[in-house]
Short mmCIF file of C-alpha atoms in Angstrom, two decimals:
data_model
loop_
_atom_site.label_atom_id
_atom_site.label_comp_id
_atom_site.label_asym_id
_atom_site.label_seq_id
_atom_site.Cartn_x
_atom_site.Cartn_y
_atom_site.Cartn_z
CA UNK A 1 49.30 25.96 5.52
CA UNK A 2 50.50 26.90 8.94
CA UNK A 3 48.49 28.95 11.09
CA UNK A 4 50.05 30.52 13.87
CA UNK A 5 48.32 31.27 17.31
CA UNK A 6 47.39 34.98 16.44
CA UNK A 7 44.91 33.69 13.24
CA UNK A 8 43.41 30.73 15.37
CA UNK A 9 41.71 33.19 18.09
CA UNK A 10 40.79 35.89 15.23
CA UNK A 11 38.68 32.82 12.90
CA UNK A 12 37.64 31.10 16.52
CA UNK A 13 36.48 34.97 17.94
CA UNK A 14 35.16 35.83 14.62
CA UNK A 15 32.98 32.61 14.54
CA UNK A 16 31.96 32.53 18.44
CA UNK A 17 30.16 35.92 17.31
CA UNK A 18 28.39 34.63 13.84
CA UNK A 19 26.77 32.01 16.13
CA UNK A 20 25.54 34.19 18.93
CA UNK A 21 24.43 36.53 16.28
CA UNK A 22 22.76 33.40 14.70
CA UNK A 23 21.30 32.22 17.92
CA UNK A 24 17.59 33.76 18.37
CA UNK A 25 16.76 32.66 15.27
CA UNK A 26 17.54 29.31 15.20
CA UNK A 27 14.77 28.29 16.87
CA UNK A 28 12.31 30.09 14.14
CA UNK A 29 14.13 27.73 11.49
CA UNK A 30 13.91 24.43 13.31
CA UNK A 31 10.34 24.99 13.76
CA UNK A 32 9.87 25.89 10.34
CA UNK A 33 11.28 22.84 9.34
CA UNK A 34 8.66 20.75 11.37
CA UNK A 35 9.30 18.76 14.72
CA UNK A 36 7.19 16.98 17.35
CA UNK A 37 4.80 19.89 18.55
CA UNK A 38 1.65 20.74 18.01
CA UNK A 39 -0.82 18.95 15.50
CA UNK A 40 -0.03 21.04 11.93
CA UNK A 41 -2.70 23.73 11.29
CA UNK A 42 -5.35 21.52 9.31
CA UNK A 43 -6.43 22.04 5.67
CA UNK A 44 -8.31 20.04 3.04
CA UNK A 45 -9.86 16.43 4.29
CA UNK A 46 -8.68 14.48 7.27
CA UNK A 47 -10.16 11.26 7.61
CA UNK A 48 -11.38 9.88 10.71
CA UNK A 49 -13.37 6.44 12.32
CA UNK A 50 -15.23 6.69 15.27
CA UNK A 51 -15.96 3.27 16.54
CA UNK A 52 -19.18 2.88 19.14
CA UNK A 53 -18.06 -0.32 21.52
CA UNK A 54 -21.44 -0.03 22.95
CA UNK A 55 -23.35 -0.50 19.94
CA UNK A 56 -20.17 -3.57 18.71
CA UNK A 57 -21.18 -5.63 21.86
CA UNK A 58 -24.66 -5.66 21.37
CA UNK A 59 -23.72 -7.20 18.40
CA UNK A 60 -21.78 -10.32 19.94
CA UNK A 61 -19.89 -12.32 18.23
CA UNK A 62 -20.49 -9.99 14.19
CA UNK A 63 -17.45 -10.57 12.44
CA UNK A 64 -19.38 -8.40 9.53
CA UNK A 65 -16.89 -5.37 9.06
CA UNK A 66 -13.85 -7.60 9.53
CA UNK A 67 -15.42 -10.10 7.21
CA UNK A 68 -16.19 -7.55 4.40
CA UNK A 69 -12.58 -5.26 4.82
CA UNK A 70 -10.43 -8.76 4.30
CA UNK A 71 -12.91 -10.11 1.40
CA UNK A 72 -12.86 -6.57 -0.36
CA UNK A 73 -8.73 -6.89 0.11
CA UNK A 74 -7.85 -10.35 -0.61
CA UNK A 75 -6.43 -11.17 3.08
CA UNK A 76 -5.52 -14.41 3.58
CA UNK A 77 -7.08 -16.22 6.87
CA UNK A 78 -4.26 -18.00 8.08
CA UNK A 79 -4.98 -19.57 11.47
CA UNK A 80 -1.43 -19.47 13.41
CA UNK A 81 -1.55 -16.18 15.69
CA UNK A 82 2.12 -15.84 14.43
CA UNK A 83 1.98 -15.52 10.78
CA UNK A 84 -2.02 -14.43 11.03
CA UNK A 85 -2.84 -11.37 8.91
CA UNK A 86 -5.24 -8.70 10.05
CA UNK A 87 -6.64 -5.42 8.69
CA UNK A 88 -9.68 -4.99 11.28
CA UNK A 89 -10.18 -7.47 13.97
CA UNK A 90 -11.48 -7.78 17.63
CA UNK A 91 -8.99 -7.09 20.61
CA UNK A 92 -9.77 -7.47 24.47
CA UNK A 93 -10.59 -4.50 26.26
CA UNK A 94 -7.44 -4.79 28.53
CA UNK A 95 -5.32 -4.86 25.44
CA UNK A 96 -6.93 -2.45 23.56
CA UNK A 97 -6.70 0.24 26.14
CA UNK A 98 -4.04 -1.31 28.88
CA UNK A 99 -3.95 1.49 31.10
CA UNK A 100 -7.25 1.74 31.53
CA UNK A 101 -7.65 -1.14 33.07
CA UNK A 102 -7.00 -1.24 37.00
CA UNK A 103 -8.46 -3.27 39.88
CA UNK A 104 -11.81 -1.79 40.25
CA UNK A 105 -12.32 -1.87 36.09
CA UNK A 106 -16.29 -2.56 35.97
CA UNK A 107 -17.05 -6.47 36.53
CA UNK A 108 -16.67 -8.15 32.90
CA UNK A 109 -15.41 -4.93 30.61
CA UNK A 110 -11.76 -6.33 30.73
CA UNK A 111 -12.14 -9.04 28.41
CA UNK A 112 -14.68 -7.76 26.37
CA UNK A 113 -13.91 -7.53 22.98
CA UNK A 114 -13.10 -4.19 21.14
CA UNK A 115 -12.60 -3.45 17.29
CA UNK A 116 -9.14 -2.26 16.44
CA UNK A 117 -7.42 -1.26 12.84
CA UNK A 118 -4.85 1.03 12.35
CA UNK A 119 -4.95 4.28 13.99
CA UNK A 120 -4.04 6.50 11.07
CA UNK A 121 -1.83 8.83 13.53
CA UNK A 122 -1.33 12.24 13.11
CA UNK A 123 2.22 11.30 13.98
CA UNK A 124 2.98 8.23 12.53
CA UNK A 125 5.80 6.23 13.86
CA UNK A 126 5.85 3.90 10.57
CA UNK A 127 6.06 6.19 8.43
CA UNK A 128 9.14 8.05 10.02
CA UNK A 129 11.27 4.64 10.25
CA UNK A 130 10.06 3.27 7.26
CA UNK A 131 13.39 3.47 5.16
CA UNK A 132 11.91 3.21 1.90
CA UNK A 133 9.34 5.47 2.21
CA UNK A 134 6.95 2.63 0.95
CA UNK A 135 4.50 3.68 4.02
CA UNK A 136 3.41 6.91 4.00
CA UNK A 137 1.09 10.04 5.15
CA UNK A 138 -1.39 11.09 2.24
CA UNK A 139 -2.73 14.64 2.89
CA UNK A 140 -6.00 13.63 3.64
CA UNK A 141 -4.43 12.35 6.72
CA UNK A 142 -4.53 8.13 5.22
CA UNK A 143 -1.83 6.09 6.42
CA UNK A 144 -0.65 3.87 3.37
CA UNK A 145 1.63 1.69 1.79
CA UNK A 146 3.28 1.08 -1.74
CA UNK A 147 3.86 -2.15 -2.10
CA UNK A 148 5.90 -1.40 -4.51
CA UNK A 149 8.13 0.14 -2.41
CA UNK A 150 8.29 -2.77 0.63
CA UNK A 151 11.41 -4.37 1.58
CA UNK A 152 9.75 -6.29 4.16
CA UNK A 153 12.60 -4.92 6.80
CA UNK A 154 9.83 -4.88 9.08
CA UNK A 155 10.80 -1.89 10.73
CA UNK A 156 7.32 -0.63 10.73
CA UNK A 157 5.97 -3.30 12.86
CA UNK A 158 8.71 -2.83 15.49
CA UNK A 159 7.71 0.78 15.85
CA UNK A 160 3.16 1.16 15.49
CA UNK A 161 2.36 0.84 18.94
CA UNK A 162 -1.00 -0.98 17.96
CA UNK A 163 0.10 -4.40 16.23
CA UNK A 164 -1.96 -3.25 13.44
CA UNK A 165 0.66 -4.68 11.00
CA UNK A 166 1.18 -7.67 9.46
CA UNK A 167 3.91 -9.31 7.74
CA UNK A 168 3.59 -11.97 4.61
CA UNK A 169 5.65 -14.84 5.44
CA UNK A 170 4.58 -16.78 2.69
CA UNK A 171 2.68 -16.12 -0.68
CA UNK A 172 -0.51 -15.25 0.50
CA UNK A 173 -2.35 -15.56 -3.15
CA UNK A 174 -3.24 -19.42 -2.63
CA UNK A 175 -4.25 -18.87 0.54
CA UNK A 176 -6.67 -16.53 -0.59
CA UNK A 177 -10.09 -18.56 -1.43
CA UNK A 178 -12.10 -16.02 -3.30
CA UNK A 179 -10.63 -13.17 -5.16
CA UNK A 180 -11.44 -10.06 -5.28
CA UNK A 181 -10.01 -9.29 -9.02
CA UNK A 182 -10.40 -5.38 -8.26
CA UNK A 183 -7.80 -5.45 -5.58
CA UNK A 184 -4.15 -6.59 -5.81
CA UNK A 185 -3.35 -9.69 -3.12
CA UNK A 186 0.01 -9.19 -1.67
CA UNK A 187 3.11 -10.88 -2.06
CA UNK A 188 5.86 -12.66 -0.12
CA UNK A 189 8.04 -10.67 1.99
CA UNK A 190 5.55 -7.18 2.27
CA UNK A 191 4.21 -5.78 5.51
CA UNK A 192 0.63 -4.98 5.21
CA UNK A 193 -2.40 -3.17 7.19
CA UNK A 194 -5.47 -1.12 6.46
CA UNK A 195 -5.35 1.43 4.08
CA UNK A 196 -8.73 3.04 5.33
CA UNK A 197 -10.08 2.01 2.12
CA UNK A 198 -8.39 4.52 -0.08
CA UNK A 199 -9.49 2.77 -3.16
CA UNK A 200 -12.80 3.16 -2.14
CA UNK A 201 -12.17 6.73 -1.21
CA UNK A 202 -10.72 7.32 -4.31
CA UNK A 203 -14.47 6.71 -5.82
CA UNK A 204 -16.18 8.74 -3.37
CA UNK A 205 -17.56 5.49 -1.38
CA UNK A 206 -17.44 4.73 2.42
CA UNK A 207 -14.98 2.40 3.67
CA UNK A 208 -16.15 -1.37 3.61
CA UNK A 209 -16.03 -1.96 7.44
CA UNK A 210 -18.43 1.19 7.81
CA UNK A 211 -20.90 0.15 4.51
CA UNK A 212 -20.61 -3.75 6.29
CA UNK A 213 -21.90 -2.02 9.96
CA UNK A 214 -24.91 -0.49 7.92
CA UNK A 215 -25.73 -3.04 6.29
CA UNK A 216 -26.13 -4.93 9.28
CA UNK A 217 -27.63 -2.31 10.62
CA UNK A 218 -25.57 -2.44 14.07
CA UNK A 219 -24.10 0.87 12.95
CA UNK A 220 -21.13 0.81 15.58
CA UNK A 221 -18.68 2.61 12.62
CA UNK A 222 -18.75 6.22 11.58
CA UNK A 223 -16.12 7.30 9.14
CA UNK A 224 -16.39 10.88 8.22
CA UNK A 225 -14.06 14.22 7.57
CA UNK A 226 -12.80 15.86 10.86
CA UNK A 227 -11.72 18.90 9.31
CA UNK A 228 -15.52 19.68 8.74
CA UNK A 229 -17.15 20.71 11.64
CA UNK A 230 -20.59 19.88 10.07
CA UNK A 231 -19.83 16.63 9.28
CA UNK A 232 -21.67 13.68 11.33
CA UNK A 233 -18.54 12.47 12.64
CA UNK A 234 -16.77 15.46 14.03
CA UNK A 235 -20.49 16.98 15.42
CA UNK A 236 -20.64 12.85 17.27
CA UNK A 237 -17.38 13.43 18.90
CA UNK A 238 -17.52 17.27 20.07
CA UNK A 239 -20.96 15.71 21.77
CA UNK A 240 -20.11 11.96 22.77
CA UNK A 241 -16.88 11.12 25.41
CA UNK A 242 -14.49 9.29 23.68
CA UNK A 243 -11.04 8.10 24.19
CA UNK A 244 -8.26 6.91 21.69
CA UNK A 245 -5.75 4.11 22.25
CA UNK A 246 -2.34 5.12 23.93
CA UNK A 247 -2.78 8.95 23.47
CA UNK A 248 0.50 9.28 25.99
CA UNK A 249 2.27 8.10 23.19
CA UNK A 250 1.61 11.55 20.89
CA UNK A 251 1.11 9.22 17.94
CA UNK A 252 -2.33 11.17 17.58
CA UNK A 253 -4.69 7.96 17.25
CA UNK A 254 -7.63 9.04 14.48
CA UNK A 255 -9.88 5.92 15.37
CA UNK A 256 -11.72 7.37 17.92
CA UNK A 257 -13.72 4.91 20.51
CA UNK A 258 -17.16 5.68 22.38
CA UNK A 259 -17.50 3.62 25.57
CA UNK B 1 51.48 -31.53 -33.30
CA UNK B 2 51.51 -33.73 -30.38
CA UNK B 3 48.21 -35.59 -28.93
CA UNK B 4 45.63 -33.77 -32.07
CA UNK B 5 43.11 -36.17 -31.74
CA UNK B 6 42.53 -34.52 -28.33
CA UNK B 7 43.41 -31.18 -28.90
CA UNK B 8 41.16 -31.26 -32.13
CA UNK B 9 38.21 -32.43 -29.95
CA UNK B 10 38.80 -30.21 -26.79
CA UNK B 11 38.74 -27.16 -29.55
CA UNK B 12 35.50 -28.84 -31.39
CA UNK B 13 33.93 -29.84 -27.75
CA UNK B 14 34.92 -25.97 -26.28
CA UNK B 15 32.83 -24.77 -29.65
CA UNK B 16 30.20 -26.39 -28.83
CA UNK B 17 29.63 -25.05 -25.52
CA UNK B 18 30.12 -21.58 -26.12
CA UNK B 19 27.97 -21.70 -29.31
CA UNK B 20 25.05 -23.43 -27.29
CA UNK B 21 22.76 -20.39 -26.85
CA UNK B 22 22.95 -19.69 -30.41
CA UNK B 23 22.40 -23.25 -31.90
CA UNK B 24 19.61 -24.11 -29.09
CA UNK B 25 17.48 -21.24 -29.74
CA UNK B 26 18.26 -21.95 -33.70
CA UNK B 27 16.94 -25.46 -32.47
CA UNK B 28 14.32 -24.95 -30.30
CA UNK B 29 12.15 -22.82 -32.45
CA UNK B 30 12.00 -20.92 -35.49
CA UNK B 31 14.08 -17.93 -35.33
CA UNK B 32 11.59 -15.42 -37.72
CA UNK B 33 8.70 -16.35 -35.63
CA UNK B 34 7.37 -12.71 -34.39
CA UNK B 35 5.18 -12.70 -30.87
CA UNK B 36 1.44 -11.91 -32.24
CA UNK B 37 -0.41 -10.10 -30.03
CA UNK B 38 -4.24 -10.38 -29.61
CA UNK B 39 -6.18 -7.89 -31.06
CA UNK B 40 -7.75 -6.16 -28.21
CA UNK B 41 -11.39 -4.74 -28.22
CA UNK B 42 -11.37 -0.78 -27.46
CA UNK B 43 -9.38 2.00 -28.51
CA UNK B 44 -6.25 1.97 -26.26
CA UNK B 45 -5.31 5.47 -23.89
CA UNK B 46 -2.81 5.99 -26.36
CA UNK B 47 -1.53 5.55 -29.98
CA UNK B 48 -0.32 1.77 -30.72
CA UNK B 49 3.29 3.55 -31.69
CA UNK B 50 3.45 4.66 -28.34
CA UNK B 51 1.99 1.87 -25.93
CA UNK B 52 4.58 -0.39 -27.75
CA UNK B 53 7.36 1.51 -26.97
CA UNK B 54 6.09 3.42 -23.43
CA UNK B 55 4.15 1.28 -21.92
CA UNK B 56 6.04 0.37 -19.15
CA UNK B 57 6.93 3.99 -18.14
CA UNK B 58 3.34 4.54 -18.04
CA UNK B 59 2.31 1.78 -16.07
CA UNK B 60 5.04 3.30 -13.64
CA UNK B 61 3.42 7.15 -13.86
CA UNK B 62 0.05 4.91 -13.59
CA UNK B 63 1.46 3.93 -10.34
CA UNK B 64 2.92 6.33 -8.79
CA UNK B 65 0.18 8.59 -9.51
CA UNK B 66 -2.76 6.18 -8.51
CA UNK B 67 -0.74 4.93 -5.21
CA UNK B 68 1.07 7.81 -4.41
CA UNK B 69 -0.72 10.79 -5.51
CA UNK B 70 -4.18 9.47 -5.33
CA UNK B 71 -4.64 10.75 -8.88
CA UNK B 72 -7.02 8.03 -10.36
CA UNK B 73 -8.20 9.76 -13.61
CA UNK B 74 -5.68 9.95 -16.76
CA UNK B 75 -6.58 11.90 -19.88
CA UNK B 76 -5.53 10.47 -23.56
CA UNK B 77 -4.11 13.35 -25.58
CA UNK B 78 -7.60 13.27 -27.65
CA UNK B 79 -9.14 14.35 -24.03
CA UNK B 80 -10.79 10.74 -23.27
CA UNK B 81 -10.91 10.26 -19.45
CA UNK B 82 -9.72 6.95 -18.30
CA UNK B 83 -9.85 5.21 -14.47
CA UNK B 84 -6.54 4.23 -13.90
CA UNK B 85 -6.46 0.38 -12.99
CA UNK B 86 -4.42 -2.32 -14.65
CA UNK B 87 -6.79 -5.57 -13.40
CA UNK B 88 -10.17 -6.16 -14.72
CA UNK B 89 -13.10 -3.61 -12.50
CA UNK B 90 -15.84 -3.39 -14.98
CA UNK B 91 -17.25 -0.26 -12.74
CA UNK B 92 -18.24 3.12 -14.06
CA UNK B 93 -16.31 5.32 -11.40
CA UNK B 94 -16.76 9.23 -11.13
CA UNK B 95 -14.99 11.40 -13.88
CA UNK B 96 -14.13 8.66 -16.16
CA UNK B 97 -15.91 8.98 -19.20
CA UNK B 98 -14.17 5.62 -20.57
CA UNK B 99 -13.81 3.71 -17.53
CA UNK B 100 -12.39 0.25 -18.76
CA UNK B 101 -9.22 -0.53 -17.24
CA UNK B 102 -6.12 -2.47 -19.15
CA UNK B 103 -7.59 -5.57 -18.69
CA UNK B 104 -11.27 -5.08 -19.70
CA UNK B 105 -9.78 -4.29 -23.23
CA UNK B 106 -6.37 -6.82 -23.69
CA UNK B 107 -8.50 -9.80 -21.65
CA UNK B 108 -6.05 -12.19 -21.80
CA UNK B 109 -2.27 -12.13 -20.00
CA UNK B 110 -1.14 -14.98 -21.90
CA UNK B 111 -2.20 -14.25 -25.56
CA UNK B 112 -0.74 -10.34 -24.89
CA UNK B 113 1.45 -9.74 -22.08
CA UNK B 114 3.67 -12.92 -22.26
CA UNK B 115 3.23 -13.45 -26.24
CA UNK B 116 6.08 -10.51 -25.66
CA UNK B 117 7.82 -10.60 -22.74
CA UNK B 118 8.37 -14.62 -23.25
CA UNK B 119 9.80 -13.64 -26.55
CA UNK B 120 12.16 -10.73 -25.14
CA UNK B 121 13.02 -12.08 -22.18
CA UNK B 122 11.55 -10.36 -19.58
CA UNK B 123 9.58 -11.20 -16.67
CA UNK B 124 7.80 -8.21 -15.03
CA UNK B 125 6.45 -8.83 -11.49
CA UNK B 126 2.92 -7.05 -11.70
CA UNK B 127 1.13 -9.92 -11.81
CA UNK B 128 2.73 -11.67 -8.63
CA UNK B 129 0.08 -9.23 -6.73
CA UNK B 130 -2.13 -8.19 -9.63
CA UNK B 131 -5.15 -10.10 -10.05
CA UNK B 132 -5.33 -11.27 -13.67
CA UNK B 133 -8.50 -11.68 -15.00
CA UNK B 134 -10.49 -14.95 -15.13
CA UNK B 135 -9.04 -15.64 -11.54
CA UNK B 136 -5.54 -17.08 -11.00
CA UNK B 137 -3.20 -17.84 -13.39
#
């Protein structure tokens, strides 16, 4: 086919004016097919933790609700800091929340030790680089995994700002002393990290970090819906100051601390 | 012919090596043995025809519905609720009338899971993460 210079301007002209004509709504159809703006209107459950640090130190050392969440889940204690796998564990302050800290921080709150799990971000980074989909967003606002679905590209662990995954870089099913024959163990090769107890959920029942804190009666974890405005957790956080970790970041943190 | 004697015993030797998988598993066992299941104790989700021919596409529905979709309640055509879980749980949870799992019913792995898969070949990874019951394999 040979086009001559006549037919070129006539299909560029004719196509210069489809886009203009095109061009106010464009906008309307990106946003309709999401983005990075606001937080989505809100329907149904979203889950939420609200964790009191004041009510965790007076606790000291209580390993309770770390204890219980990796017996309930079959997490292996491995000792080396490099191939360690955690679900809930204890962080220092200054790590937790590093720009927080600055040279007049109060005497001692630095290193103190603060509980941190996955966030369960509005805005999950995992989820959007996992490329397997094997981490995802349930609707309830859970951030979870299918093991199933792991590759182990690690991907996910490169991207959650918190460290709150783990990779398996061996079997982990020996190293696991007692069973829990309810809950799978993981295998070799899979990234893993709280699930907020969706198993649990499933049942109607409280996560086991947040039963563990009541049982011990320190009470530093609140888990509750923050869609309803009535419930204990979202009436605690509308009357308490709290912070979340990195909120610059727009991941949307949905652990919510109380200093 | 020249060199037979070799020729003869390169054919006779060649036989024998492609032939191997057929005369070893002649060998090794007897070829009309059938894999006998154990008997299990409760009335399955669904019919026997069915479970033995579907059971691995509904382990896979099982999962993607339980992991996935959160949906932890399946109903057996006759309306029976069941808790969807594959390992042992021995819990009554919410909405499921008939809340024994797999594994409460078929109790042991070796005696019905492998009595079949050893015999057909085929080695499904649920139990590398799956909790068997009576602890670890």
């Amino acid at each position: 086919m040979s086009t001559n210079r006549r037919d070129f301007l006539k299909v560029a002209g004719c196509s210069l004016l489809g886009a203009g004509a095109l061009a106010p709504v464009a906008p309307r159809i990106a946003a309709a097919s999401g983005g990075h703006g606001e937080t989505a209107k809100r329907e149904g459950k979203r889950w939420a933790l609200i964790v009191d640090t004041k009510k965790c130190l007076e606790k000291g050392g209580c390993q309770a609700c770390a204890d219980a969440c990796h017996k309930v889940h079959n997490v292996p204690h491995i000792p080396d800091a490099k191939r360690e796998i955690k679900w809930l564990w204890k962080e220092p302050y200054k790590h937790a929340f590093p720009t927080q800290v600055h040279a007049f921080t109060e005497d001692g709150l630095k290193d103190k030790p603060v509980l941190v799990l996955c966030n369960h971000c509005e805005n999950p980074p995992c989820v959007k680089v996992c490329p397997t989909k094997a981490t995802f967003k349930r609707d309830d606002g859970v951030i979870t995994m299918d093991m199933h679905r792991c590759i182990g590209c690690r991907y996910c662990m490169a991207a959650c700002p918190y460290g709150s995954r783990s990779f398996n870089w061996k079997d982990p099913k020996p190293l696991v002393a007692q069973k829990d024959p309810t809950f799978p163990t993981r295998t070799k090769g899979v990234v893993e990290k709280c699930n907020f107890c969706a198993e649990r959920l499933a049942q109607g029942r409280a996560p086991a970090c947040v039963e563990a804190s009541q049982n011990t009666g320190c009470n530093a974890l609140m888990f509750g819906d923050l869609n309803d405005a009535s419930s204990g957790l979202a009436q605690t956080l509308k009357g308490r100051h709290n912070i979340r970790r990195k909120p610059f970041l727009g991941t949307e943190p949905h652990v919510f601390y109380l200093i | 012919m020249y060199d037979s004697g070799k020729v003869v015993t390169g054919i006779i030797v060649f036989v024998g090596v492609v032939t191997f998988p057929l005369w070893y598993s002649f060998a090794a066992g007897d070829p009309s043995r059938r894999p006998e299941l154990q008997k299990p104790q409760g009335q399955c989700v669904e019919s026997t025809d069915y479970m033995r021919a579907f059971h691995m596409d509904l382990l896979n529905q099982w999962r993607d519905d339980a992991v996935r979709e959160g949906k932890r309640v399946y109903a057996s055509p006759d309306g029976r609720k069941h808790w969807i879980s594959l390992s042992y749980d021995g819990q009554v949870h919410n909405n499921a009338v008939a809340s024994k799992s797999c594994m409460d019913c078929h109790s042991s792995k070796e005696k019905f899971c492998d009595e079949c898969h050893d015999y057909v070949g085929v080695t499904p990874y649920c139990w590398d993460c799956h909790i068997e019951p009576k602890g670890d394999r």
